[in-house]
Amino acid sequence: MKILVVCSDFPYPADHGGRVDTWGRIKVLAELGWTIHLVVCGKQMPTPSDMNVVYRYVEDIKLCERRSKLKDLLYRVPMQVQSRNELRYVNIDEDYDYVLLEGDYVYPILKNPLIKHANAILRVHNDEAVYFKALARSTTNRIHKLYYHMESSKFRMLQKKMLKKVDKYLFISNKEFETFQTLHPTTKSLFLPPPVTKETFLESSFESKHVVFIGSLFMPNNREAIQWYLEHIHPLMLKEPEYKFIVAGNSRKQGLSWLEGYDMTNVIVHDTPEDLDDIYKQGYLFVNPMQNGAGVKLKTIEAIQNGLPVVSTSIGCEGTGLVDNDHIMVADSPEEFYLRIKLLFDHPPRARKLLASSQRYIRTHYDHKEVLQRYINSLHPRYHEAGAMNG
């Protein structure tokens, strides 16, 4: 089985949600014995060492440059898509059983005359129309707000075009899958959970009183979440002995001026850390106070795998399948959010039980390899032939 994976960003290092999902899937496909070729149209070119890591799993890599121009705003397709128009001209010199599009951004590959549409599969990381509308709510910059609203409208139109070219969809969010399946029952759509990235799940020592948030610090919805926590929760938490709020993520050199004006007492910020393992190890619990977003917040899943129970808003655990009080603590008001953290701080056995339950759920329901293999096999003609012979 040979598959072409098309990405809008180089998948390694897996240092944010989209990369975590894509990189995990590439490794799963390699483990299943499939030959993988990779096409990437991104803003940043990978280092030779990062390329070498990816070559352990893929046979061939083609890179094309993402070219962003101001006039891209004038096109009917989203700017995120138009800037990757080079995908139309990539030399696809081999035949593939399937072409896996990692998100809507790489739509131009479908206009490449060397691609067979019938074999195209779309991995839906987000409902991009909903996601960009949420970004518009999160930002206070008027120009950014206008841009996000424009992209949201354009993605809504693009989704209709995609339906004419693609009938195979793999959703990262169970909620978005169910909505899509109701509207488009004839498509071959499926909920494919994000891959489990750790062979052995970790467990906090529950000795520190550190609350952790890890997420991309350049994204307005993550900034909004941190600001909400600093404004409403952090002042209450400062009463707790030895409490610290640990924030980590990639700022893409955009700075941290958005934190000015907040009480940063006992707040530690790790801007673009090379490694997150020690940050998780320092934590007692993880918070995901997202106010706006779409898709699955992989930061929640990653935190659980790395040994931290999670207190989240409804948005922060949307589409994961995790259940309030059974696997995760969910609260949307500041008062309730604080009380959930306090409960876990005051009762370490309760925190351990919550973590163990959430890890059991992920082990049971997030078997990426089995679901992906079953889905691909069900699409492949030989699968049907074998079934008919056995019948």
PDB file of N, CA and C in Angstrom, residues 122-127 169-181 187 189-194 296:
ATOM      1  N   LEU A 122      -9.547  13.308   3.286  1.00  0.00           N
ATOM      2  CA  LEU A 122      -9.287  14.544   4.019  1.00  0.00           C
ATOM      3  C   LEU A 122      -9.285  14.286   5.523  1.00  0.00           C
ATOM      4  N   ARG A 123      -8.169  14.634   6.170  1.00  0.00           N
ATOM      5  CA  ARG A 123      -8.119  14.635   7.630  1.00  0.00           C
ATOM      6  C   ARG A 123      -8.629  15.991   8.093  1.00  0.00           C
ATOM      7  N   VAL A 124      -9.721  16.006   8.838  1.00  0.00           N
ATOM      8  CA  VAL A 124     -10.328  17.253   9.306  1.00  0.00           C
ATOM      9  C   VAL A 124      -9.796  17.550  10.707  1.00  0.00           C
ATOM     10  N   HIS A 125      -8.837  18.473  10.772  1.00  0.00           N
ATOM     11  CA  HIS A 125      -8.286  18.875  12.069  1.00  0.00           C
ATOM     12  C   HIS A 125      -9.233  19.816  12.800  1.00  0.00           C
ATOM     13  N   ASN A 126      -9.905  20.657  12.045  1.00  0.00           N
ATOM     14  CA  ASN A 126     -10.908  21.593  12.576  1.00  0.00           C
ATOM     15  C   ASN A 126     -11.966  21.820  11.514  1.00  0.00           C
ATOM     16  N   ASP A 127     -13.152  22.198  11.946  1.00  0.00           N
ATOM     17  CA  ASP A 127     -14.076  22.859  11.028  1.00  0.00           C
ATOM     18  C   ASP A 127     -13.519  24.270  10.894  1.00  0.00           C
ATOM     19  N   TYR A 169     -13.652  11.305   4.649  1.00  0.00           N
ATOM     20  CA  TYR A 169     -13.278  12.264   5.682  1.00  0.00           C
ATOM     21  C   TYR A 169     -12.924  11.547   6.979  1.00  0.00           C
ATOM     22  N   LEU A 170     -11.830  11.970   7.594  1.00  0.00           N
ATOM     23  CA  LEU A 170     -11.409  11.438   8.893  1.00  0.00           C
ATOM     24  C   LEU A 170     -11.388  12.586   9.891  1.00  0.00           C
ATOM     25  N   PHE A 171     -12.309  12.575  10.842  1.00  0.00           N
ATOM     26  CA  PHE A 171     -12.476  13.678  11.777  1.00  0.00           C
ATOM     27  C   PHE A 171     -11.715  13.425  13.075  1.00  0.00           C
ATOM     28  N   ILE A 172     -11.010  14.462  13.543  1.00  0.00           N
ATOM     29  CA  ILE A 172     -10.329  14.356  14.830  1.00  0.00           C
ATOM     30  C   ILE A 172     -11.310  14.576  15.982  1.00  0.00           C
ATOM     31  N   SER A 173     -12.405  15.274  15.692  1.00  0.00           N
ATOM     32  CA  SER A 173     -13.413  15.582  16.710  1.00  0.00           C
ATOM     33  C   SER A 173     -14.651  14.719  16.521  1.00  0.00           C
ATOM     34  N   ASN A 174     -15.037  14.017  17.563  1.00  0.00           N
ATOM     35  CA  ASN A 174     -16.236  13.185  17.503  1.00  0.00           C
ATOM     36  C   ASN A 174     -17.481  14.052  17.283  1.00  0.00           C
ATOM     37  N   LYS A 175     -17.504  15.213  17.907  1.00  0.00           N
ATOM     38  CA  LYS A 175     -18.646  16.121  17.767  1.00  0.00           C
ATOM     39  C   LYS A 175     -18.790  16.605  16.327  1.00  0.00           C
ATOM     40  N   GLU A 176     -17.672  17.027  15.713  1.00  0.00           N
ATOM     41  CA  GLU A 176     -17.726  17.510  14.338  1.00  0.00           C
ATOM     42  C   GLU A 176     -18.053  16.376  13.365  1.00  0.00           C
ATOM     43  N   PHE A 177     -17.579  15.166  13.671  1.00  0.00           N
ATOM     44  CA  PHE A 177     -17.910  14.002  12.843  1.00  0.00           C
ATOM     45  C   PHE A 177     -19.411  13.756  12.844  1.00  0.00           C
ATOM     46  N   GLU A 178     -20.016  13.749  14.017  1.00  0.00           N
ATOM     47  CA  GLU A 178     -21.449  13.463  14.117  1.00  0.00           C
ATOM     48  C   GLU A 178     -22.279  14.518  13.386  1.00  0.00           C
ATOM     49  N   THR A 179     -21.877  15.780  13.508  1.00  0.00           N
ATOM     50  CA  THR A 179     -22.584  16.859  12.806  1.00  0.00           C
ATOM     51  C   THR A 179     -22.475  16.689  11.300  1.00  0.00           C
ATOM     52  N   PHE A 180     -21.261  16.406  10.817  1.00  0.00           N
ATOM     53  CA  PHE A 180     -21.011  16.250   9.385  1.00  0.00           C
ATOM     54  C   PHE A 180     -21.764  15.039   8.835  1.00  0.00           C
ATOM     55  N   GLN A 181     -21.744  13.938   9.558  1.00  0.00           N
ATOM     56  CA  GLN A 181     -22.393  12.709   9.094  1.00  0.00           C
ATOM     57  C   GLN A 181     -23.902  12.889   8.969  1.00  0.00           C
ATOM     58  N   THR A 187     -21.272  10.302   2.518  1.00  0.00           N
ATOM     59  CA  THR A 187     -19.808  10.328   2.499  1.00  0.00           C
ATOM     60  C   THR A 187     -19.254   9.200   3.370  1.00  0.00           C
ATOM     61  N   SER A 189     -17.307   8.941   5.945  1.00  0.00           N
ATOM     62  CA  SER A 189     -16.686   9.709   7.023  1.00  0.00           C
ATOM     63  C   SER A 189     -16.552   8.851   8.276  1.00  0.00           C
ATOM     64  N   LEU A 190     -15.581   9.223   9.114  1.00  0.00           N
ATOM     65  CA  LEU A 190     -15.279   8.420  10.300  1.00  0.00           C
ATOM     66  C   LEU A 190     -14.634   9.306  11.361  1.00  0.00           C
ATOM     67  N   PHE A 191     -14.905   9.004  12.618  1.00  0.00           N
ATOM     68  CA  PHE A 191     -14.176   9.614  13.729  1.00  0.00           C
ATOM     69  C   PHE A 191     -12.885   8.839  13.926  1.00  0.00           C
ATOM     70  N   LEU A 192     -11.757   9.501  13.659  1.00  0.00           N
ATOM     71  CA  LEU A 192     -10.442   8.905  13.872  1.00  0.00           C
ATOM     72  C   LEU A 192      -9.761   9.677  14.996  1.00  0.00           C
ATOM     73  N   PRO A 193      -9.684   9.101  16.198  1.00  0.00           N
ATOM     74  CA  PRO A 193      -9.107   9.837  17.331  1.00  0.00           C
ATOM     75  C   PRO A 193      -7.639  10.149  17.087  1.00  0.00           C
ATOM     76  N   PRO A 194      -7.116  11.181  17.735  1.00  0.00           N
ATOM     77  CA  PRO A 194      -5.687  11.477  17.579  1.00  0.00           C
ATOM     78  C   PRO A 194      -4.844  10.323  18.093  1.00  0.00           C
ATOM     79  N   VAL A 296     -10.663  19.282  18.249  1.00  0.00           N
ATOM     80  CA  VAL A 296     -10.218  18.704  19.520  1.00  0.00           C
ATOM     81  C   VAL A 296      -8.999  19.468  20.008  1.00  0.00           C
TER      82      VAL A 296
END
